[in-house]
Amino acid sequence: MATDYYAVLGIERGASESDIKAAYRGLARKFHPDVAEDKSAAETRFKEINEAYEVLGDPQKRQQYDRFGTVPNGAGGGGAGGFGGFGGGEGFSDIFDMFFGGGAAGQQQQRRPSGPARGSDLRYDLQITLEEAYRGAEREISFNHLGQCQPCSGSGAKPGTLISRCDRCQGTGVTRNVRQTPLGQFVSQTTCARCGGEGTIIPTPCETCRGRGRVERTRSLTVKIPAGVDDGSRIRVAGSGEGGARGGPAGDLYVYLAIGGHDRLRRDGLDLYTDVPISFAQAALGSSVEVETFDGELPLQIAPGTQPGATYRVRGKGMPQVRGSGKGDLLVTVHVTVPTKLSRRERELLEELARIGSDHADDKRFFDRVKDAFSP
Ligand SMILES: [Zn+2]
Ligand SMILES: [Zn+2]
């Protein structure tokens, strides 16, 4: 059985690459299951459209298809032949950008033409602190979702009653239409209108879920947040999304992380930034100061003659990498504070310093004088 991919996209054999892309985008927008009115019919069509575009949108595969009428299975295909990798193929990602703003949550796995539908994915937004991002954390979250109905175990049939096979499609969920054309025989499939593609009919629906197989429920679970996550990171909790209709597999839960600010430490990628105030005397003479980090006070040696705004880089004291064992750096910027109130003794000492240190007040001017003295 061969499918006429050109017919699926409604284009001529000699169509240009941009024509193919335009046709695909138009159709994908129209038949996307999340926007189409007749969902199950749209899903089948959407799958065909994607399959056709995966071949015709790739010049190499298209050439092969034009010559031999087929494309070998698994020839770099992310989604052909099954929707396990749906959304991962390059050609598909732009469609998902259009519908979901680039995120994978909300993305529905395509159901096979027959069999129960997979439940929707859910998105949960979780605010965590920078310290939790640094150490990793476990957070309890609770949310509402459609879970499997317990009395009927998700089947949708009243307990004790049977589910019967759909007589129109013989349980396949699709009706087939064979068409003879000058190019050969083409088989097109449509979702069975009687059972909606399920392949089964429920004569006596479950009273709790009214045949849907799912009920609204509050669910709590613990999310493990790995150390090093960044703002916007996403954690997938497989199988914790909505339950599938009529016992279908559950969708996934995506936890999106937003990381709050910290009063002392700022983050940029793997590096952490902080400021430390020191006195003029500490800057001039050198000193040891304590810098606040997530792992307690860190001693830092200030070199004699350190200038205001100087930055020290402490290697390996930044954020941990989510994957791998390395850490970023801690960058400590030194701020020289000028006292606003002086004791009598401090005033005396500073006045004396001012008298004997006047030549140093502006090292540049002093240097210029030396230079002038030696110029010809
Ligand atoms: Zn049917
Ligand atoms: Zn039920």
mmCIF file of N, CA, C and O in Angstrom, residues 185-270:
data_model
loop_
_atom_site.group_PDB
_atom_site.id
_atom_site.type_symbol
_atom_site.label_atom_id
_atom_site.label_comp_id
_atom_site.label_asym_id
_atom_site.label_seq_id
_atom_site.Cartn_x
_atom_site.Cartn_y
_atom_site.Cartn_z
ATOM 1 N N GLN A 185 -3.290 2.037 -6.897
ATOM 2 C CA GLN A 185 -4.369 1.964 -5.915
ATOM 3 C C GLN A 185 -4.004 2.751 -4.655
ATOM 4 O O GLN A 185 -2.891 2.602 -4.141
ATOM 5 N N PHE A 186 -4.923 3.567 -4.225
ATOM 6 C CA PHE A 186 -4.663 4.321 -3.001
ATOM 7 C C PHE A 186 -5.709 4.009 -1.967
ATOM 8 O O PHE A 186 -6.893 3.934 -2.263
ATOM 9 N N VAL A 187 -5.246 3.822 -0.751
ATOM 10 C CA VAL A 187 -6.164 3.525 0.333
ATOM 11 C C VAL A 187 -6.162 4.714 1.286
ATOM 12 O O VAL A 187 -5.098 5.142 1.725
ATOM 13 N N SER A 188 -7.309 5.267 1.526
ATOM 14 C CA SER A 188 -7.368 6.329 2.536
ATOM 15 C C SER A 188 -8.197 5.825 3.708
ATOM 16 O O SER A 188 -9.080 4.988 3.553
ATOM 17 N N GLN A 189 -7.873 6.334 4.880
ATOM 18 C CA GLN A 189 -8.563 5.881 6.079
ATOM 19 C C GLN A 189 -9.201 7.061 6.778
ATOM 20 O O GLN A 189 -8.625 8.140 6.827
ATOM 21 N N THR A 190 -10.373 6.853 7.311
ATOM 22 C CA THR A 190 -11.008 7.893 8.130
ATOM 23 C C THR A 190 -11.415 7.276 9.450
ATOM 24 O O THR A 190 -11.670 6.082 9.542
ATOM 25 N N THR A 191 -11.444 8.126 10.454
ATOM 26 C CA THR A 191 -11.865 7.663 11.768
ATOM 27 C C THR A 191 -13.323 7.225 11.711
ATOM 28 O O THR A 191 -14.155 7.887 11.100
ATOM 29 N N CYS A 192 -13.599 6.107 12.349
ATOM 30 C CA CYS A 192 -14.957 5.579 12.360
ATOM 31 C C CYS A 192 -15.887 6.572 13.073
ATOM 32 O O CYS A 192 -15.607 7.010 14.185
ATOM 33 N N ALA A 193 -16.957 6.945 12.393
ATOM 34 C CA ALA A 193 -17.855 7.962 12.933
ATOM 35 C C ALA A 193 -18.725 7.402 14.063
ATOM 36 O O ALA A 193 -19.184 8.148 14.928
ATOM 37 N N ARG A 194 -18.926 6.114 14.068
ATOM 38 C CA ARG A 194 -19.813 5.530 15.084
ATOM 39 C C ARG A 194 -19.140 5.468 16.453
ATOM 40 O O ARG A 194 -19.726 5.844 17.464
ATOM 41 N N CYS A 195 -17.889 5.001 16.479
ATOM 42 C CA CYS A 195 -17.212 4.824 17.765
ATOM 43 C C CYS A 195 -16.175 5.922 18.017
ATOM 44 O O CYS A 195 -15.501 5.908 19.051
ATOM 45 N N GLY A 196 -16.060 6.854 17.081
ATOM 46 C CA GLY A 196 -15.097 7.937 17.273
ATOM 47 C C GLY A 196 -13.664 7.447 17.293
ATOM 48 O O GLY A 196 -12.790 8.072 17.886
ATOM 49 N N GLY A 197 -13.391 6.299 16.657
ATOM 50 C CA GLY A 197 -12.025 5.791 16.576
ATOM 51 C C GLY A 197 -11.652 4.872 17.731
ATOM 52 O O GLY A 197 -10.559 4.329 17.770
ATOM 53 N N GLU A 198 -12.555 4.713 18.699
ATOM 54 C CA GLU A 198 -12.229 3.866 19.845
ATOM 55 C C GLU A 198 -12.265 2.385 19.475
ATOM 56 O O GLU A 198 -11.579 1.562 20.083
ATOM 57 N N GLY A 199 -13.106 2.038 18.508
ATOM 58 C CA GLY A 199 -13.238 0.633 18.138
ATOM 59 C C GLY A 199 -14.219 -0.123 19.009
ATOM 60 O O GLY A 199 -14.495 -1.292 18.781
ATOM 61 N N THR A 200 -14.701 0.573 20.063
ATOM 62 C CA THR A 200 -15.616 -0.092 20.992
ATOM 63 C C THR A 200 -16.825 0.795 21.267
ATOM 64 O O THR A 200 -16.771 2.008 21.101
ATOM 65 N N ILE A 201 -17.888 0.175 21.711
ATOM 66 C CA ILE A 201 -19.121 0.880 22.075
ATOM 67 C C ILE A 201 -19.464 0.475 23.510
ATOM 68 O O ILE A 201 -19.297 -0.684 23.880
ATOM 69 N N ILE A 202 -19.903 1.459 24.313
ATOM 70 C CA ILE A 202 -20.294 1.152 25.685
ATOM 71 C C ILE A 202 -21.815 1.190 25.785
ATOM 72 O O ILE A 202 -22.407 2.262 25.803
ATOM 73 N N PRO A 203 -22.453 0.018 25.880
ATOM 74 C CA PRO A 203 -23.920 0.009 25.934
ATOM 75 C C PRO A 203 -24.452 0.583 27.250
ATOM 76 O O PRO A 203 -25.439 1.294 27.255
ATOM 77 N N THR A 204 -23.776 0.294 28.387
ATOM 78 C CA THR A 204 -24.231 0.797 29.688
ATOM 79 C C THR A 204 -23.101 1.585 30.342
ATOM 80 O O THR A 204 -22.177 1.004 30.920
ATOM 81 N N PRO A 205 -23.139 2.913 30.257
ATOM 82 C CA PRO A 205 -22.015 3.692 30.804
ATOM 83 C C PRO A 205 -21.953 3.638 32.325
ATOM 84 O O PRO A 205 -22.981 3.477 32.990
ATOM 85 N N CYS A 206 -20.747 3.785 32.833
ATOM 86 C CA CYS A 206 -20.505 3.859 34.282
ATOM 87 C C CYS A 206 -21.216 5.098 34.825
ATOM 88 O O CYS A 206 -21.179 6.162 34.219
ATOM 89 N N GLU A 207 -21.837 4.975 36.004
ATOM 90 C CA GLU A 207 -22.614 6.100 36.542
ATOM 91 C C GLU A 207 -21.710 7.174 37.147
ATOM 92 O O GLU A 207 -22.056 8.351 37.158
ATOM 93 N N THR A 208 -20.583 6.771 37.656
ATOM 94 C CA THR A 208 -19.696 7.740 38.298
ATOM 95 C C THR A 208 -19.103 8.716 37.275
ATOM 96 O O THR A 208 -19.049 9.912 37.495
ATOM 97 N N CYS A 209 -18.625 8.182 36.159
ATOM 98 C CA CYS A 209 -17.932 9.035 35.188
ATOM 99 C C CYS A 209 -18.762 9.254 33.928
ATOM 100 O O CYS A 209 -18.321 9.910 33.001
ATOM 101 N N ARG A 210 -19.963 8.739 33.891
ATOM 102 C CA ARG A 210 -20.869 8.842 32.741
ATOM 103 C C ARG A 210 -20.184 8.374 31.440
ATOM 104 O O ARG A 210 -20.300 9.000 30.396
ATOM 105 N N GLY A 211 -19.404 7.338 31.554
ATOM 106 C CA GLY A 211 -18.825 6.716 30.362
ATOM 107 C C GLY A 211 -17.498 7.317 29.930
ATOM 108 O O GLY A 211 -16.867 6.833 29.009
ATOM 109 N N ARG A 212 -17.081 8.387 30.622
ATOM 110 C CA ARG A 212 -15.836 9.029 30.185
ATOM 111 C C ARG A 212 -14.594 8.277 30.669
ATOM 112 O O ARG A 212 -13.508 8.447 30.133
ATOM 113 N N GLY A 213 -14.761 7.507 31.735
ATOM 114 C CA GLY A 213 -13.621 6.742 32.253
ATOM 115 C C GLY A 213 -12.705 7.566 33.141
ATOM 116 O O GLY A 213 -11.736 7.067 33.683
ATOM 117 N N ARG A 214 -13.014 8.881 33.260
ATOM 118 C CA ARG A 214 -12.168 9.753 34.061
ATOM 119 C C ARG A 214 -13.023 10.649 34.943
ATOM 120 O O ARG A 214 -14.143 11.000 34.572
ATOM 121 N N VAL A 215 -12.491 11.017 36.086
ATOM 122 C CA VAL A 215 -13.181 11.957 36.973
ATOM 123 C C VAL A 215 -12.182 13.007 37.458
ATOM 124 O O VAL A 215 -10.976 12.746 37.557
ATOM 125 N N GLU A 216 -12.704 14.190 37.766
ATOM 126 C CA GLU A 216 -11.874 15.276 38.300
ATOM 127 C C GLU A 216 -11.403 14.902 39.702
ATOM 128 O O GLU A 216 -12.194 14.440 40.518
ATOM 129 N N ARG A 217 -10.119 15.122 39.944
ATOM 130 C CA ARG A 217 -9.585 14.676 41.224
ATOM 131 C C ARG A 217 -8.398 15.568 41.599
ATOM 132 O O ARG A 217 -7.709 16.085 40.730
ATOM 133 N N THR A 218 -8.185 15.725 42.914
ATOM 134 C CA THR A 218 -7.010 16.474 43.367
ATOM 135 C C THR A 218 -5.895 15.479 43.638
ATOM 136 O O THR A 218 -6.119 14.437 44.236
ATOM 137 N N ARG A 219 -4.745 15.844 43.170
ATOM 138 C CA ARG A 219 -3.642 14.907 43.291
ATOM 139 C C ARG A 219 -2.458 15.614 43.933
ATOM 140 O O ARG A 219 -2.191 16.773 43.636
ATOM 141 N N SER A 220 -1.741 14.944 44.801
ATOM 142 C CA SER A 220 -0.526 15.502 45.392
ATOM 143 C C SER A 220 0.637 14.619 45.021
ATOM 144 O O SER A 220 0.508 13.397 44.967
ATOM 145 N N LEU A 221 1.758 15.234 44.753
ATOM 146 C CA LEU A 221 2.959 14.427 44.554
ATOM 147 C C LEU A 221 4.195 15.243 44.883
ATOM 148 O O LEU A 221 4.145 16.469 44.984
ATOM 149 N N THR A 222 5.288 14.544 45.087
ATOM 150 C CA THR A 222 6.541 15.194 45.429
ATOM 151 C C THR A 222 7.396 15.317 44.175
ATOM 152 O O THR A 222 7.625 14.332 43.486
ATOM 153 N N VAL A 223 7.827 16.541 43.893
ATOM 154 C CA VAL A 223 8.670 16.765 42.719
ATOM 155 C C VAL A 223 10.115 16.882 43.179
ATOM 156 O O VAL A 223 10.435 17.648 44.084
ATOM 157 N N LYS A 224 10.977 16.105 42.556
ATOM 158 C CA LYS A 224 12.409 16.187 42.872
ATOM 159 C C LYS A 224 13.038 17.224 41.943
ATOM 160 O O LYS A 224 13.001 17.077 40.725
ATOM 161 N N ILE A 225 13.608 18.263 42.534
ATOM 162 C CA ILE A 225 14.239 19.314 41.742
ATOM 163 C C ILE A 225 15.749 19.107 41.805
ATOM 164 O O ILE A 225 16.341 19.193 42.885
ATOM 165 N N PRO A 226 16.386 18.810 40.690
ATOM 166 C CA PRO A 226 17.829 18.580 40.738
ATOM 167 C C PRO A 226 18.594 19.876 40.989
ATOM 168 O O PRO A 226 18.137 20.949 40.613
ATOM 169 N N ALA A 227 19.744 19.762 41.635
ATOM 170 C CA ALA A 227 20.578 20.939 41.891
ATOM 171 C C ALA A 227 21.043 21.530 40.565
ATOM 172 O O ALA A 227 21.374 20.796 39.638
ATOM 173 N N GLY A 228 21.042 22.852 40.480
ATOM 174 C CA GLY A 228 21.572 23.530 39.303
ATOM 175 C C GLY A 228 20.538 23.977 38.300
ATOM 176 O O GLY A 228 20.879 24.583 37.293
ATOM 177 N N VAL A 229 19.258 23.709 38.565
ATOM 178 C CA VAL A 229 18.232 24.098 37.589
ATOM 179 C C VAL A 229 18.227 25.610 37.406
ATOM 180 O O VAL A 229 18.602 26.362 38.293
ATOM 181 N N ASP A 230 17.797 26.027 36.217
ATOM 182 C CA ASP A 230 17.779 27.457 35.909
ATOM 183 C C ASP A 230 16.334 27.916 35.764
ATOM 184 O O ASP A 230 15.422 27.098 35.667
ATOM 185 N N ASP A 231 16.168 29.216 35.750
ATOM 186 C CA ASP A 231 14.844 29.792 35.560
ATOM 187 C C ASP A 231 14.268 29.269 34.247
ATOM 188 O O ASP A 231 14.948 29.282 33.229
ATOM 189 N N GLY A 232 13.033 28.803 34.263
ATOM 190 C CA GLY A 232 12.420 28.281 33.037
ATOM 191 C C GLY A 232 12.690 26.798 32.806
ATOM 192 O O GLY A 232 12.175 26.228 31.862
ATOM 193 N N SER A 233 13.497 26.170 33.649
ATOM 194 C CA SER A 233 13.733 24.730 33.513
ATOM 195 C C SER A 233 12.409 23.987 33.673
ATOM 196 O O SER A 233 11.506 24.452 34.352
ATOM 197 N N ARG A 234 12.360 22.830 33.067
ATOM 198 C CA ARG A 234 11.123 22.077 33.043
ATOM 199 C C ARG A 234 11.409 20.665 33.523
ATOM 200 O O ARG A 234 12.377 20.056 33.104
ATOM 201 N N ILE A 235 10.593 20.176 34.418
ATOM 202 C CA ILE A 235 10.764 18.799 34.906
ATOM 203 C C ILE A 235 9.563 17.989 34.444
ATOM 204 O O ILE A 235 8.427 18.389 34.654
ATOM 205 N N ARG A 236 9.828 16.866 33.801
ATOM 206 C CA ARG A 236 8.741 16.035 33.313
ATOM 207 C C ARG A 236 8.480 14.915 34.301
ATOM 208 O O ARG A 236 9.393 14.192 34.685
ATOM 209 N N VAL A 237 7.230 14.799 34.746
ATOM 210 C CA VAL A 237 6.844 13.685 35.620
ATOM 211 C C VAL A 237 5.957 12.785 34.766
ATOM 212 O O VAL A 237 4.785 13.061 34.553
ATOM 213 N N ALA A 238 6.557 11.733 34.257
ATOM 214 C CA ALA A 238 5.856 10.875 33.297
ATOM 215 C C ALA A 238 4.631 10.245 33.934
ATOM 216 O O ALA A 238 4.665 9.792 35.087
ATOM 217 N N GLY A 239 3.532 10.240 33.198
ATOM 218 C CA GLY A 239 2.325 9.558 33.633
ATOM 219 C C GLY A 239 1.529 10.282 34.702
ATOM 220 O O GLY A 239 0.568 9.733 35.220
ATOM 221 N N SER A 240 1.904 11.525 35.034
ATOM 222 C CA SER A 240 1.168 12.237 36.072
ATOM 223 C C SER A 240 0.277 13.340 35.510
ATOM 224 O O SER A 240 -0.194 14.196 36.240
ATOM 225 N N GLY A 241 0.076 13.322 34.198
ATOM 226 C CA GLY A 241 -0.874 14.263 33.597
ATOM 227 C C GLY A 241 -2.281 13.715 33.723
ATOM 228 O O GLY A 241 -2.585 12.957 34.645
ATOM 229 N N GLU A 242 -3.143 14.074 32.786
ATOM 230 C CA GLU A 242 -4.515 13.604 32.859
ATOM 231 C C GLU A 242 -4.593 12.140 32.438
ATOM 232 O O GLU A 242 -3.852 11.691 31.568
ATOM 233 N N GLY A 243 -5.525 11.426 33.054
ATOM 234 C CA GLY A 243 -5.756 10.043 32.664
ATOM 235 C C GLY A 243 -6.295 9.989 31.245
ATOM 236 O O GLY A 243 -6.942 10.925 30.779
ATOM 237 N N GLY A 244 -6.019 8.918 30.530
ATOM 238 C CA GLY A 244 -6.534 8.777 29.176
ATOM 239 C C GLY A 244 -8.004 8.399 29.206
ATOM 240 O O GLY A 244 -8.483 7.806 30.162
ATOM 241 N N ALA A 245 -8.722 8.768 28.139
ATOM 242 C CA ALA A 245 -10.127 8.392 28.064
ATOM 243 C C ALA A 245 -10.233 6.881 27.931
ATOM 244 O O ALA A 245 -9.416 6.245 27.259
ATOM 245 N N ARG A 246 -11.227 6.310 28.573
ATOM 246 C CA ARG A 246 -11.497 4.868 28.489
ATOM 247 C C ARG A 246 -10.257 4.013 28.718
ATOM 248 O O ARG A 246 -9.905 3.146 27.920
ATOM 249 N N GLY A 247 -9.574 4.312 29.784
ATOM 250 C CA GLY A 247 -8.446 3.468 30.167
ATOM 251 C C GLY A 247 -7.177 3.698 29.367
ATOM 252 O O GLY A 247 -6.231 2.919 29.466
ATOM 253 N N GLY A 248 -7.139 4.761 28.560
ATOM 254 C CA GLY A 248 -5.927 5.059 27.798
ATOM 255 C C GLY A 248 -4.805 5.497 28.718
ATOM 256 O O GLY A 248 -5.039 5.822 29.880
ATOM 257 N N PRO A 249 -3.562 5.515 28.223
ATOM 258 C CA PRO A 249 -2.443 5.895 29.076
ATOM 259 C C PRO A 249 -2.539 7.356 29.507
ATOM 260 O O PRO A 249 -3.090 8.186 28.796
ATOM 261 N N ALA A 250 -2.002 7.646 30.691
ATOM 262 C CA ALA A 250 -2.051 9.011 31.214
ATOM 263 C C ALA A 250 -1.034 9.886 30.492
ATOM 264 O O ALA A 250 -0.023 9.404 29.982
ATOM 265 N N GLY A 251 -1.307 11.174 30.448
ATOM 266 C CA GLY A 251 -0.341 12.138 29.906
ATOM 267 C C GLY A 251 0.739 12.415 30.929
ATOM 268 O O GLY A 251 0.800 11.789 31.985
ATOM 269 N N ASP A 252 1.608 13.363 30.615
ATOM 270 C CA ASP A 252 2.701 13.696 31.519
ATOM 271 C C ASP A 252 2.429 15.034 32.204
ATOM 272 O O ASP A 252 1.680 15.852 31.704
ATOM 273 N N LEU A 253 3.096 15.223 33.326
ATOM 274 C CA LEU A 253 3.029 16.507 34.026
ATOM 275 C C LEU A 253 4.362 17.222 33.791
ATOM 276 O O LEU A 253 5.422 16.627 33.954
ATOM 277 N N TYR A 254 4.274 18.488 33.385
ATOM 278 C CA TYR A 254 5.484 19.284 33.214
ATOM 279 C C TYR A 254 5.506 20.367 34.280
ATOM 280 O O TYR A 254 4.592 21.183 34.349
ATOM 281 N N VAL A 255 6.531 20.336 35.110
ATOM 282 C CA VAL A 255 6.668 21.356 36.147
ATOM 283 C C VAL A 255 7.653 22.407 35.639
ATOM 284 O O VAL A 255 8.818 22.106 35.376
ATOM 285 N N TYR A 256 7.162 23.632 35.466
ATOM 286 C CA TYR A 256 8.001 24.738 35.010
ATOM 287 C C TYR A 256 8.503 25.500 36.222
ATOM 288 O O TYR A 256 7.704 25.879 37.076
ATOM 289 N N LEU A 257 9.812 25.729 36.281
ATOM 290 C CA LEU A 257 10.383 26.359 37.465
ATOM 291 C C LEU A 257 10.649 27.840 37.231
ATOM 292 O O LEU A 257 11.187 28.235 36.195
ATOM 293 N N ALA A 258 10.252 28.649 38.207
ATOM 294 C CA ALA A 258 10.622 30.067 38.227
ATOM 295 C C ALA A 258 11.465 30.255 39.476
ATOM 296 O O ALA A 258 11.090 29.803 40.561
ATOM 297 N N ILE A 259 12.634 30.859 39.314
ATOM 298 C CA ILE A 259 13.556 30.961 40.434
ATOM 299 C C ILE A 259 13.573 32.395 40.962
ATOM 300 O O ILE A 259 13.818 33.334 40.218
ATOM 301 N N GLY A 260 13.284 32.530 42.230
ATOM 302 C CA GLY A 260 13.217 33.853 42.857
ATOM 303 C C GLY A 260 14.596 34.458 43.081
ATOM 304 O O GLY A 260 15.618 33.783 42.956
ATOM 305 N N GLY A 261 14.625 35.733 43.433
ATOM 306 C CA GLY A 261 15.892 36.423 43.687
ATOM 307 C C GLY A 261 16.392 36.131 45.094
ATOM 308 O O GLY A 261 15.703 35.520 45.910
ATOM 309 N N HIS A 262 17.623 36.554 45.379
ATOM 310 C CA HIS A 262 18.231 36.351 46.685
ATOM 311 C C HIS A 262 18.802 37.696 47.105
ATOM 312 O O HIS A 262 19.252 38.463 46.254
ATOM 313 N N ASP A 263 18.775 38.009 48.410
ATOM 314 C CA ASP A 263 19.180 39.365 48.787
ATOM 315 C C ASP A 263 20.687 39.585 48.685
ATOM 316 O O ASP A 263 21.130 40.719 48.581
ATOM 317 N N ARG A 264 21.488 38.542 48.690
ATOM 318 C CA ARG A 264 22.939 38.729 48.608
ATOM 319 C C ARG A 264 23.528 38.224 47.286
ATOM 320 O O ARG A 264 24.488 38.787 46.769
ATOM 321 N N LEU A 265 22.985 37.125 46.774
ATOM 322 C CA LEU A 265 23.626 36.475 45.623
ATOM 323 C C LEU A 265 22.774 36.629 44.380
ATOM 324 O O LEU A 265 21.555 36.508 44.412
ATOM 325 N N ARG A 266 23.435 36.916 43.262
ATOM 326 C CA ARG A 266 22.760 36.979 41.968
ATOM 327 C C ARG A 266 23.343 35.883 41.092
ATOM 328 O O ARG A 266 24.475 35.455 41.279
ATOM 329 N N ARG A 267 22.551 35.458 40.125
ATOM 330 C CA ARG A 267 23.009 34.366 39.285
ATOM 331 C C ARG A 267 23.054 34.785 37.822
ATOM 332 O O ARG A 267 22.188 35.502 37.348
ATOM 333 N N ASP A 268 24.097 34.332 37.121
ATOM 334 C CA ASP A 268 24.126 34.490 35.671
ATOM 335 C C ASP A 268 24.687 33.184 35.108
ATOM 336 O O ASP A 268 25.879 32.935 35.193
ATOM 337 N N GLY A 269 23.823 32.356 34.589
ATOM 338 C CA GLY A 269 24.250 31.043 34.096
ATOM 339 C C GLY A 269 24.763 30.211 35.255
ATOM 340 O O GLY A 269 24.070 29.997 36.245
ATOM 341 N N LEU A 270 26.017 29.786 35.162
ATOM 342 C CA LEU A 270 26.578 28.962 36.234
ATOM 343 C C LEU A 270 27.271 29.802 37.302
ATOM 344 O O LEU A 270 27.653 29.299 38.345
#
